[in-house]
Coordinates of C-alpha atoms and ligand atoms in Angstrom, one line a residue:
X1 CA 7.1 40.0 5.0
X2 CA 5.6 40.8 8.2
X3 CA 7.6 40.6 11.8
X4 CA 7.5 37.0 13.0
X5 CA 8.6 35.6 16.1
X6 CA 9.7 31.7 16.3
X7 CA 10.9 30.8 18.9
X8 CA 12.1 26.7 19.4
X9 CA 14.3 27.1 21.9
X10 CA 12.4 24.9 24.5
X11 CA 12.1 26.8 27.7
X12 CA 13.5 29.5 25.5
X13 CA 14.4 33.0 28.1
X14 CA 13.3 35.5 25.5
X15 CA 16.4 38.0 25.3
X16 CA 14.5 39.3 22.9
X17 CA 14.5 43.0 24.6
X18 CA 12.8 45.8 23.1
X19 CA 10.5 45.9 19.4
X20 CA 12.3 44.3 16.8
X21 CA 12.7 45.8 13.5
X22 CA 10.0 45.7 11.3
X23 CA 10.3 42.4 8.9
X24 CA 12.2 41.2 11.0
X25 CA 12.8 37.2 12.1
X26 CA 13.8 35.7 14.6
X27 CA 14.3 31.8 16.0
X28 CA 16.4 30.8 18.9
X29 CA 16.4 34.6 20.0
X30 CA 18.9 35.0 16.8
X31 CA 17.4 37.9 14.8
X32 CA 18.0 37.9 10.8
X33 CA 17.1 41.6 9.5
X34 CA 16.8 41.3 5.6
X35 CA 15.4 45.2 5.7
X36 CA 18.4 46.2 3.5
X37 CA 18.3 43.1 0.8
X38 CA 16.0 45.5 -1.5
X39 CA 13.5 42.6 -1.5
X40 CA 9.8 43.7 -1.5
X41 CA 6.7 41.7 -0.7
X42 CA 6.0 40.9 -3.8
X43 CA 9.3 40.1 -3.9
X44 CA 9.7 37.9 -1.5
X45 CA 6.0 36.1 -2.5
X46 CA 7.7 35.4 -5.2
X47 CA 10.8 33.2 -3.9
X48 CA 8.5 31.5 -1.4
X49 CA 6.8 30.6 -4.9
X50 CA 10.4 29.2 -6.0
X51 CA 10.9 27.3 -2.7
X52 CA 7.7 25.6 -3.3
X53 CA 8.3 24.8 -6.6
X54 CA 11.5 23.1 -5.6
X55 CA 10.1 21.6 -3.3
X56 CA 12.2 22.7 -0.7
X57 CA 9.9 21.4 2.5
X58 CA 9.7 17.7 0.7
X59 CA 13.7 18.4 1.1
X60 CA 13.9 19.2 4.6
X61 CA 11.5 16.5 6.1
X62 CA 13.5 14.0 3.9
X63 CA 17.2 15.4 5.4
X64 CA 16.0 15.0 8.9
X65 CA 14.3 11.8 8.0
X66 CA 17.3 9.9 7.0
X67 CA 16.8 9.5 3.2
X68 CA 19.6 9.4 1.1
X69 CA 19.4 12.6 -0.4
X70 CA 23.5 12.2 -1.5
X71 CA 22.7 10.6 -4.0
X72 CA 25.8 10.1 -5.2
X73 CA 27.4 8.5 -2.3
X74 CA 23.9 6.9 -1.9
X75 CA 23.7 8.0 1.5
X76 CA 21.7 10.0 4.3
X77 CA 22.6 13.7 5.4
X78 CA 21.9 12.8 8.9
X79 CA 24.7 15.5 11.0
X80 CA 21.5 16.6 12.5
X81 CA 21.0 13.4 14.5
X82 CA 25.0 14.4 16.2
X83 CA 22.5 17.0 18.3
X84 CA 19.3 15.5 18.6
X85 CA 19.5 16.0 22.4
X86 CA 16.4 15.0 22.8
X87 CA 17.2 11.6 21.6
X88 CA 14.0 10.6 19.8
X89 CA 14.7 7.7 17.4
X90 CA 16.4 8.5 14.4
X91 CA 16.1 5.7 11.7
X92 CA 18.7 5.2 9.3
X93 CA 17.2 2.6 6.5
X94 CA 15.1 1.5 9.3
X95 CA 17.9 1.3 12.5
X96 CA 18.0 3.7 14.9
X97 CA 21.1 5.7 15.3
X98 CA 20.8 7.2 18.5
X99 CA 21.8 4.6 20.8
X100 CA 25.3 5.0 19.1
X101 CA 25.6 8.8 19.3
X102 CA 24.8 8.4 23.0
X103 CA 27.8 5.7 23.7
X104 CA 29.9 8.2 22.0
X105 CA 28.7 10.8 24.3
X106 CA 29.0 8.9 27.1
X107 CA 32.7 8.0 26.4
X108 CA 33.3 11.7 25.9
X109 CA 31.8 13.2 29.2
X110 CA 34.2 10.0 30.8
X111 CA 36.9 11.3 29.2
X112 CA 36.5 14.9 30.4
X113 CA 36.8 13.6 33.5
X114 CA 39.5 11.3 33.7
X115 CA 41.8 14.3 32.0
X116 CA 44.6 15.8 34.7
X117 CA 47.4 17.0 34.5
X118 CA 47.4 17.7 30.9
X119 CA 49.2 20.4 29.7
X120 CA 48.7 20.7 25.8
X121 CA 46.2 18.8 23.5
X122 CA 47.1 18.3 19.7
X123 CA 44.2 18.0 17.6
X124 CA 45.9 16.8 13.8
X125 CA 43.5 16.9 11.3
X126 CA 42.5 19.1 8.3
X127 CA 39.5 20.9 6.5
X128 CA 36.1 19.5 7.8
X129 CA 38.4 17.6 10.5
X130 CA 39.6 21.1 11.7
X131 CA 37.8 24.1 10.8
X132 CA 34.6 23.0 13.0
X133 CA 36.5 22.5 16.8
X134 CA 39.0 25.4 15.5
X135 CA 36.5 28.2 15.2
X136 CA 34.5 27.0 18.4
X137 CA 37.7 26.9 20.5
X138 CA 38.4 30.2 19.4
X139 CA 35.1 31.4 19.9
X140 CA 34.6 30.1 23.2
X141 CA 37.7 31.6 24.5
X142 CA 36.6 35.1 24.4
X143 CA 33.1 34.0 26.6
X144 CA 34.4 35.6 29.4
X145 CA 33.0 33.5 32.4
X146 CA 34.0 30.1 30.2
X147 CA 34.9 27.4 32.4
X148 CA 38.4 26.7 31.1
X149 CA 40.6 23.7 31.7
X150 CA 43.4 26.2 30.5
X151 CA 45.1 23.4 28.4
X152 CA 47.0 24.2 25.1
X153 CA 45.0 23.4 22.5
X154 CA 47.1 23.2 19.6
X155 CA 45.8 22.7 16.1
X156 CA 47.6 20.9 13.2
X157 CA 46.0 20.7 9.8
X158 CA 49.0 22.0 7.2
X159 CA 51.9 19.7 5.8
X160 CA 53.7 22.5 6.1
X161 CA 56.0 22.1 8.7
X162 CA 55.9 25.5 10.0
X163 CA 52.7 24.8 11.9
X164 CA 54.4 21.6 13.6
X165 CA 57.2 23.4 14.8
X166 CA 55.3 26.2 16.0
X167 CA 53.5 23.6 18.2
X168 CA 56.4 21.4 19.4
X169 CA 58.3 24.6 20.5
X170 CA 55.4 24.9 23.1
X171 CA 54.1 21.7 24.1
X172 CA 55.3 19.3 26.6
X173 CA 55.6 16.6 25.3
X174 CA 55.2 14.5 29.4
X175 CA 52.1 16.2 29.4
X176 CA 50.4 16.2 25.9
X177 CA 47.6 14.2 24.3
X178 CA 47.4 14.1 20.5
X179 CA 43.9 13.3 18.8
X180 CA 44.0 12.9 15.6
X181 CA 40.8 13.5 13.2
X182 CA 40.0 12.2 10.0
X183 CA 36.9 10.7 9.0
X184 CA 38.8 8.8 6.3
X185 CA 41.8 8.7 8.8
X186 CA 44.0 8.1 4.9
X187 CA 44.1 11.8 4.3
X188 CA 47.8 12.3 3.9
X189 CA 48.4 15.9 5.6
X190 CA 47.0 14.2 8.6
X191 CA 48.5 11.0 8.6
X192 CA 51.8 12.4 8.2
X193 CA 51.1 14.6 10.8
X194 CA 50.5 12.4 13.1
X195 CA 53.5 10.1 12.5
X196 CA 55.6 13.5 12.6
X197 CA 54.3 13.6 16.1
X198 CA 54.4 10.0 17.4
X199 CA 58.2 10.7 16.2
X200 CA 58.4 13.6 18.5
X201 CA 56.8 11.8 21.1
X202 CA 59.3 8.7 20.9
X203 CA 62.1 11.7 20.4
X204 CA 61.6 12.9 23.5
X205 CA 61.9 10.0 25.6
X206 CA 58.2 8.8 25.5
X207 CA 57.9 4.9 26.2
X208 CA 55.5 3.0 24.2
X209 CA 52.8 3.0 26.7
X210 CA 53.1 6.4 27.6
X211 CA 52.6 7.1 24.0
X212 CA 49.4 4.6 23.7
X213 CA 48.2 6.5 26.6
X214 CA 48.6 9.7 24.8
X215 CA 47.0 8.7 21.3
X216 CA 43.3 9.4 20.5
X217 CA 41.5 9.1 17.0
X218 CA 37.9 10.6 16.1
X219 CA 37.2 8.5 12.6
X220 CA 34.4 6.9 10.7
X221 CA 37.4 4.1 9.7
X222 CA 38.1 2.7 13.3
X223 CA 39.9 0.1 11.4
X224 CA 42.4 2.6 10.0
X225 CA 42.8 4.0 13.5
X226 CA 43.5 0.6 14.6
X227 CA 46.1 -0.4 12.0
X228 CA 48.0 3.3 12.3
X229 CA 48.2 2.0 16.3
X230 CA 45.5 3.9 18.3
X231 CA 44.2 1.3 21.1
X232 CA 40.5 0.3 20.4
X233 CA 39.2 2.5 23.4
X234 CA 41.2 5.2 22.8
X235 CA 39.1 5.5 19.3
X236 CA 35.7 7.6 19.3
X237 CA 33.8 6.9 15.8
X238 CA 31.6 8.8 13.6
X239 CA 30.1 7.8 10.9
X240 CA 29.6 7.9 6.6
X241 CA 26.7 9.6 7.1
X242 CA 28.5 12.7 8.6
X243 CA 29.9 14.6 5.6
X244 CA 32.9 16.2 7.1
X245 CA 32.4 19.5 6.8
X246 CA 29.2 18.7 9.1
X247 CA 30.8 16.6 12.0
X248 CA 31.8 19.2 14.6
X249 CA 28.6 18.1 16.5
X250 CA 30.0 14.3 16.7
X251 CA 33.5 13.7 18.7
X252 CA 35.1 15.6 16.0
X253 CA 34.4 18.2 18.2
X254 CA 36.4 16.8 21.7
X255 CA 38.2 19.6 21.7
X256 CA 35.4 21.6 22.6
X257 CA 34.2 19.1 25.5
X258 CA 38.0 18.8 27.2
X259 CA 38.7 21.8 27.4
X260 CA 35.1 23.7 28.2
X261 CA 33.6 20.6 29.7
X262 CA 31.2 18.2 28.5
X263 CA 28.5 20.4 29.9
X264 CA 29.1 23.1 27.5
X265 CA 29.5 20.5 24.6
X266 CA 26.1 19.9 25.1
X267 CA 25.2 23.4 25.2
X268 CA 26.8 23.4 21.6
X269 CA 24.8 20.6 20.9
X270 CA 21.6 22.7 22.2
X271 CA 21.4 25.8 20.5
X272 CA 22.3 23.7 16.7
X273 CA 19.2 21.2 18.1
X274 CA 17.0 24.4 18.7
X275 CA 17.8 25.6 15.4
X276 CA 17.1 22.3 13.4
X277 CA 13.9 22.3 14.9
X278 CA 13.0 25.8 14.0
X279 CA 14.3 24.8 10.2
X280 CA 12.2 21.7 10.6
X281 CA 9.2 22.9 11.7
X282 CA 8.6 26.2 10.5
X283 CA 7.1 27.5 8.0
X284 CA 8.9 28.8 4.8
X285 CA 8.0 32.5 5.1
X286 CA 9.2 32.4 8.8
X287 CA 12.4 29.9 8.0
X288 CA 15.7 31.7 8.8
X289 CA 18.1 29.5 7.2
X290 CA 15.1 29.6 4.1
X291 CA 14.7 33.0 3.9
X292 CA 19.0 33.3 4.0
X293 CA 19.2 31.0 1.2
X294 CA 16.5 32.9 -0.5
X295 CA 17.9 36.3 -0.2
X296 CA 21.2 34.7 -1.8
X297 CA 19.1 33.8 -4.7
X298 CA 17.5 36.8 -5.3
X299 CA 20.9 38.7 -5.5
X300 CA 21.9 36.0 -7.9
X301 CA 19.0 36.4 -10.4
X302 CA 19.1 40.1 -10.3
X303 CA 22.6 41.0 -10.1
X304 CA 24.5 38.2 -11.3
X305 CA 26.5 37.9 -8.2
X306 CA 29.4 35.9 -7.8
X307 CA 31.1 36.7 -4.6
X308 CA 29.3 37.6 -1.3
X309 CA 31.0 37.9 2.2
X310 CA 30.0 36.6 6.1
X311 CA 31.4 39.6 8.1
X312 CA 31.3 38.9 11.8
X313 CA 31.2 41.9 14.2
X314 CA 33.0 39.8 16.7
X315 CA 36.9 38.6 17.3
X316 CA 36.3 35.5 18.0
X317 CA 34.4 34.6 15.3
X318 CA 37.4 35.8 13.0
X319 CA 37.5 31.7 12.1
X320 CA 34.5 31.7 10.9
X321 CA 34.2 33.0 7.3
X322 CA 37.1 30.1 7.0
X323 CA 34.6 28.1 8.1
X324 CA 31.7 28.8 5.8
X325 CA 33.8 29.2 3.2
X326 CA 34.6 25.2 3.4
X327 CA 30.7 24.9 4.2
X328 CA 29.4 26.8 1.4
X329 CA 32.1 26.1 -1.2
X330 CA 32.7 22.4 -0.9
X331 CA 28.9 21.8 -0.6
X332 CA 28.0 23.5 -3.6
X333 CA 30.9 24.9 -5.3
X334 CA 29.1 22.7 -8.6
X335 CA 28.4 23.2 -12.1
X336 CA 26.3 20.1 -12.5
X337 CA 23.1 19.1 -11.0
X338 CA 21.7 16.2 -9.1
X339 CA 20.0 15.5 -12.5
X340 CA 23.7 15.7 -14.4
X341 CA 22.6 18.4 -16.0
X342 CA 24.3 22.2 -16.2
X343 CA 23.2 23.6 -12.8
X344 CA 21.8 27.1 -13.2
X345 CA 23.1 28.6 -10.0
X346 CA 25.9 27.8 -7.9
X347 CA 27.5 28.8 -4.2
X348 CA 29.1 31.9 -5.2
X349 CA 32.4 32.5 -3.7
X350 CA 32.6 33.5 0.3
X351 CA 34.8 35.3 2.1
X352 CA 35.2 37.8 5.0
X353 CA 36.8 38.4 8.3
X354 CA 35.9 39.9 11.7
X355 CA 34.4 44.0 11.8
X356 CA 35.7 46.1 12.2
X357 CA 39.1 45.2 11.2
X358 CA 37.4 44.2 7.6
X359 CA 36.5 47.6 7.0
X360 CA 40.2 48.8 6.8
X361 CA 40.7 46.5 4.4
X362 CA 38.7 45.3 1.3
X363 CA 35.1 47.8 2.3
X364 CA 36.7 49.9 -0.4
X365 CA 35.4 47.8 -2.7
X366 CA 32.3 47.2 -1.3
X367 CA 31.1 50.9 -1.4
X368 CA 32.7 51.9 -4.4
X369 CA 33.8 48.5 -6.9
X370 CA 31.7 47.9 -10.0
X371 CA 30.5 44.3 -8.4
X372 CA 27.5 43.9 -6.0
X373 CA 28.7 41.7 -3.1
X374 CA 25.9 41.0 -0.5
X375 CA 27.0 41.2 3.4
X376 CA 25.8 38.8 5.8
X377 CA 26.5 41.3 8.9
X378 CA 26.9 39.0 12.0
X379 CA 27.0 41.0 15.7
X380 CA 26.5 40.2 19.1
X381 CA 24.4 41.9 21.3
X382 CA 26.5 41.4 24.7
X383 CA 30.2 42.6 24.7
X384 CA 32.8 39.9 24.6
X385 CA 35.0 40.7 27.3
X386 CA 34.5 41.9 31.2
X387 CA 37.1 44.5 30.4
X388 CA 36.1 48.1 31.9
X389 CA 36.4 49.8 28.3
X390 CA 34.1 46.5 27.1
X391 CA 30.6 48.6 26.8
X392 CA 32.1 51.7 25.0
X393 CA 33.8 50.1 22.7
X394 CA 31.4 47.6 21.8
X395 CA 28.9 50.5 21.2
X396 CA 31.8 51.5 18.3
X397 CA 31.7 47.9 17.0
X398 CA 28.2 48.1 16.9
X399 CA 27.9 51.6 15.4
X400 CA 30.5 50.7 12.8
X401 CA 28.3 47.3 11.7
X402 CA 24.9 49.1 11.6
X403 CA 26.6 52.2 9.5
X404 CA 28.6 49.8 7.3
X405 CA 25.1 48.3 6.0
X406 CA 23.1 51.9 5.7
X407 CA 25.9 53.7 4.0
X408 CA 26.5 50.6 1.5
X409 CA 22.0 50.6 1.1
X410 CA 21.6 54.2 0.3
X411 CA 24.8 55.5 -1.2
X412 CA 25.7 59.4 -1.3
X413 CA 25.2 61.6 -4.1
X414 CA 28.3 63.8 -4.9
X415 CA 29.5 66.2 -7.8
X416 CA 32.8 64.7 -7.5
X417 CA 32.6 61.5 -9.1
X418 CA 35.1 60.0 -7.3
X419 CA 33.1 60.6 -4.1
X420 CA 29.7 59.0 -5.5
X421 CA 28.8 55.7 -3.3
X422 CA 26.5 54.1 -5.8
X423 CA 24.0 52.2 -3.3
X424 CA 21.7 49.4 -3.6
X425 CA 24.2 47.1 -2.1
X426 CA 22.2 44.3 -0.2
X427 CA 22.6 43.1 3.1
X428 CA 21.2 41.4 5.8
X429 CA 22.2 41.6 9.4
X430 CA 22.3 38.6 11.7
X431 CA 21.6 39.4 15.9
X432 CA 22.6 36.7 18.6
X433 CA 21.9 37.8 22.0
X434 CA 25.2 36.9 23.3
X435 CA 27.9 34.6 21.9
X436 CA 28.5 31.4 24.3
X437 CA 28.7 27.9 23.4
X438 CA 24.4 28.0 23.0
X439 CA 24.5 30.6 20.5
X440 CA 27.6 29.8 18.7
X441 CA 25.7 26.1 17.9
X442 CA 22.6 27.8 16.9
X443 CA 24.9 29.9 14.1
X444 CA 26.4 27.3 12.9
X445 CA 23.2 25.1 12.6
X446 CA 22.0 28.0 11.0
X447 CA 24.3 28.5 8.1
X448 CA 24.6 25.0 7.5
X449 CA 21.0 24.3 7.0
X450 CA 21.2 27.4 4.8
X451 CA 23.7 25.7 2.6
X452 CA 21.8 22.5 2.8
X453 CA 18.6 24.6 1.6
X454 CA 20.9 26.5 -1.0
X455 CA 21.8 23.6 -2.6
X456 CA 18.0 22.3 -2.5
X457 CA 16.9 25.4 -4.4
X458 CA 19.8 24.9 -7.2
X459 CA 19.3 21.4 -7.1
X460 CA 22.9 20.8 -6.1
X461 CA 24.1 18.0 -4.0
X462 CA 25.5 19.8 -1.1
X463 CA 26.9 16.8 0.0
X464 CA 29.7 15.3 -2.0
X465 CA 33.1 16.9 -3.1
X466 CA 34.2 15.0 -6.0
X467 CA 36.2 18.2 -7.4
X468 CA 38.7 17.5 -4.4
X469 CA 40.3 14.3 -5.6
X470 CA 41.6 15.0 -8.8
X471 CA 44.7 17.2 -7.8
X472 CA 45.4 14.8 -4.6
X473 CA 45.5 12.3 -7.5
X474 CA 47.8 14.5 -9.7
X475 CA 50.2 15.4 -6.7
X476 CA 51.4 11.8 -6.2
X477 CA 53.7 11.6 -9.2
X478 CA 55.1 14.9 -8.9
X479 CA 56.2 14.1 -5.5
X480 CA 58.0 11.3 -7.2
X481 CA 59.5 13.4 -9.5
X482 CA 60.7 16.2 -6.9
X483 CA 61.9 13.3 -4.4
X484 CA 64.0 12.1 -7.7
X485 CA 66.0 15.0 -7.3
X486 CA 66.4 15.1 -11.5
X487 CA 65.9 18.3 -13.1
X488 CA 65.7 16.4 -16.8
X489 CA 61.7 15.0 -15.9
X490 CA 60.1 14.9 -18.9
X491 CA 56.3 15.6 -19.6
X492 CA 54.5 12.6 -19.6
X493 CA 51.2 11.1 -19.4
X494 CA 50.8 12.5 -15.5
X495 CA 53.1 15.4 -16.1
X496 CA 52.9 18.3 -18.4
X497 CA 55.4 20.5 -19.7
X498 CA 54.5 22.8 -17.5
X499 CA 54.7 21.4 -14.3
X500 CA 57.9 19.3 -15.7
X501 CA 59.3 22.6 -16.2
X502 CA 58.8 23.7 -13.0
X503 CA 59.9 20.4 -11.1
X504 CA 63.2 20.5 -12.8
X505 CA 63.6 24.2 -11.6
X506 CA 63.1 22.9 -8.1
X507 CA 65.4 20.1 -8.5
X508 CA 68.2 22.5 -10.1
Ligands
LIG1 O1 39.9 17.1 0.7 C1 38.7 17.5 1.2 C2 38.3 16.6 2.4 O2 37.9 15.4 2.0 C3 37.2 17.3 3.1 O3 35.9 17.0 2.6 C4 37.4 16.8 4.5 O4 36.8 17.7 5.4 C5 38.9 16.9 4.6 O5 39.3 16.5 3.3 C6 39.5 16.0 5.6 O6 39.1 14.6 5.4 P1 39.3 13.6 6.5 O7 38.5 14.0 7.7 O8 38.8 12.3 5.9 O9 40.8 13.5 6.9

């Protein structure tokens, strides 16, 4: 591959400073260097043969275009439309959704402003519901000229109650707003949750209205929303054609907009618009997310890989492996195909944490285990803090990234066996110019399109989760059994020996 610039960012600044490495790529000034991934041009010719074969452009125009490529749920993919800032018409079986996605936006930018004197905002939801607003608040936090409303954001996803009593400890309850997420708004962790709350509310002397007042819901089942008690314009919708693990761009993502401002929502919004456009529009050879998802595939043919890890160079982005792993693996954590048939490839499991705490721990194994796990090194070019140490020691982050990925390429040769670093180990390293609510869009457009082209390539709809049911299913009569309180449950039809076993030692 040749060095090839793409740049959709409209009025893009070019922080693009300096040459960039050779082979590198680059769209919405994020660079992706793929120097280390072993792949030669011939190489890479042919997996830009496999794309075409799979017709993995035919893919992408019909994502954007609103055809139901989830099949199974015979709908549309259409998360992209959440950011289409530019608000050209996007039809959905021949109705144009934007006119909705601009009310919602509308009623969020109103909310923003009508917000004082709040003190703590709990945001109850879980997986797709949670992981999205989580990582950004996060993120966002360590931009160090943010514009912060300074609120409490508290987030509440586990049935564990350890979580909710870490919250109520802290929040006021006088002063709180709860918004409560769930795009089927019947998923139980959340719905208990919430009532766990409204009970805390109540508990503390809340009246009624003051708790109406206090109550928000982001759901694709308003009516739900409605029936749990949430007043009708105290609901913000999304809708089926959101997968979950996709909807931080819709209200999901309040969070983001109360507590940064609705300004920097839309700059969210921006830099994931910029990169759907560069995904749209360019060519595979100079595709980012493409050539990601092709660099995966490549490891997976030659090495057989199972595992591969998202390492951020960059504290606040310590949420976002957890992120990606939801992304990746409920997308296309599959053994089947869109055709029903044994699916040759899958999403291989994800993991990682923020560099350069990572390397103290499992970088053992990358050097040295018998497994090849490619890296996805992701660093930031501007320090994330105004401290006065900030430059030095980001030159040390920096340093640490850059020699993680040329020690694990070339290896060292060493009498001592136990002192042999093998090599070969692929990586690629991913460059945003700085991280602020622009950027932070743009990565996250940019892995999920990644996944979405992944599961293009495998033939893999990346957008049901099926495999999630069955153990929600299962858990319902063994709650029965453990709120019996009997430690003589037999194994029947819904309970094996097993688990019988085990309930009765709990209830002994
Ligand atoms: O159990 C998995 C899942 O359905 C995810 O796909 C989803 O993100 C999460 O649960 C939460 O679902 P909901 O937003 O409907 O509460």
């Amino acid at each position: 591959m040749s060095s090839n610039t793409v740049s959709d960012k409209p009025n893009a600044i070019n922080k693009l400073s300096g040459n960039m490495p050779n082979g590198a790529h680059t769209a919405v000034d994020v660079v992706l260097d793929t120097a280390y991934q072993g792949i030669d041009q011939n190489g890479w010719s042919q997996l830009f043969e496999t794309a075409r074969k799979a017709k993995l452009s035919e893919f992408i125009s019909d994502m954007f275009a609103g055809k139901h490529i989830n099949q199974s749920e015979n709908r549309p993919a259409l998360h992209s439309a959440l950011r289409n800032l530019s608000k050209s018409p996007v039809l959905l079986d021949g109705k144009d959704v934007m006119p909705d996605i601009t009310d919602v936006w509308r009623r969020i930018e109103a909310l923003c402003n009508k917000w004082v004197g709040v003190t703590d905002v709990i945001h109850i939801g879980i997986g797709g519901s949670d992981f999205g607003p989580r990582l950004s608040i996060e993120a966002l936090a360590h931009v160090p000229d943010i514009d912060s409303r300074g609120m409490r954001m508290h987030f509440l996803a586990n049935i564990d109650t350890a979580e909710l009593a870490r919250i109520l400890a802290r929040a006021l309850p006088h002063s709180t707003r709860v918004v409560i997420v769930s795009k089927s708004f019947t998923t139980l962790e959340t719905t208990m949750n919430a009532k766990a709350i409204v009970a805390w509310l109540k508990a503390s002397g809340c009246t009624k209205s003051q708790i109406n007042k206090a109550l928000f819901a982001v759901t694709a089942n308003v009516t739900g929303a409605k029936e749990f008690g949430i007043e009708e314009d105290h609901i913000f919708p999304f809708w089926d054609w959101v997968g979950g693990r996709y909807s931080v761009w819709s209200a999901v993502g309040l969070p983001i907009a109360l507590q940064y401002g609705f300004k920097t929502f839309e700059e969210f919004l921006a830099g994931a618009h910029a990169m759907d456009l560069h995904f749209k529009n360019a060519p595979l050879e100079s595709n980012l997310p493409v050539i990601m998802a092709l660099a995966l595939l490549y490891q997976q043919e030659k090495h057989d890989i199972k595992a591969y890890a998202a390492i951020p160079y960059a504290d606040a982005l310590d949420w976002f492996p957890k992120w990606l792993q939801q992304l990746d693996m409920e997308s296309n954590g599959k053994s089947v195909g869109k055709d029903g048939k044994p699916a040759k490839h899958s999403s291989p499991v994800v993991f990682g944490s923020a560099g350069s705490n990572a390397q103290h721990s499992y970088f053992q194994l990358f050097h040295q285990g018998p497994e090849i796990i490619p890296i996805d090194f992701i660093a930031v070019r501007k320090p994330m803090s105004d401290r006065p140490e900030a430059e030095a020691h980001h030159r040390i982050l920096l340093s640490n990234c850059l020699a993680q990925a040329q020690a694990l390429a070339h290896g060292k040769v060493d009498s001592n066996p136990n002192n042999v670093y093998p090599g070969k180990r692929p990586s690629s390293l991913l460059l945003l110019p700085e991280l602020n609510a622009f950027y932070l869009g743009a990565l996250l457009a940019l892995y999920e399109n990644r996944t979405a082209a992944l599961g293009a390539l495998w033939n893999i709809n990346s957008f049901d989760q099926p495999g999630v049911e069955y153990g929600k299913v299962l858990a319902k009569p063994i709650e029965k059994a453990l709120a019996s309180g009997s430690d003589h449950v037999a194994a029947d039809d819904s309970v094996d020996a097993i688990t019988a076993a085990r309930i009765n030692f709990l209830n002994s």
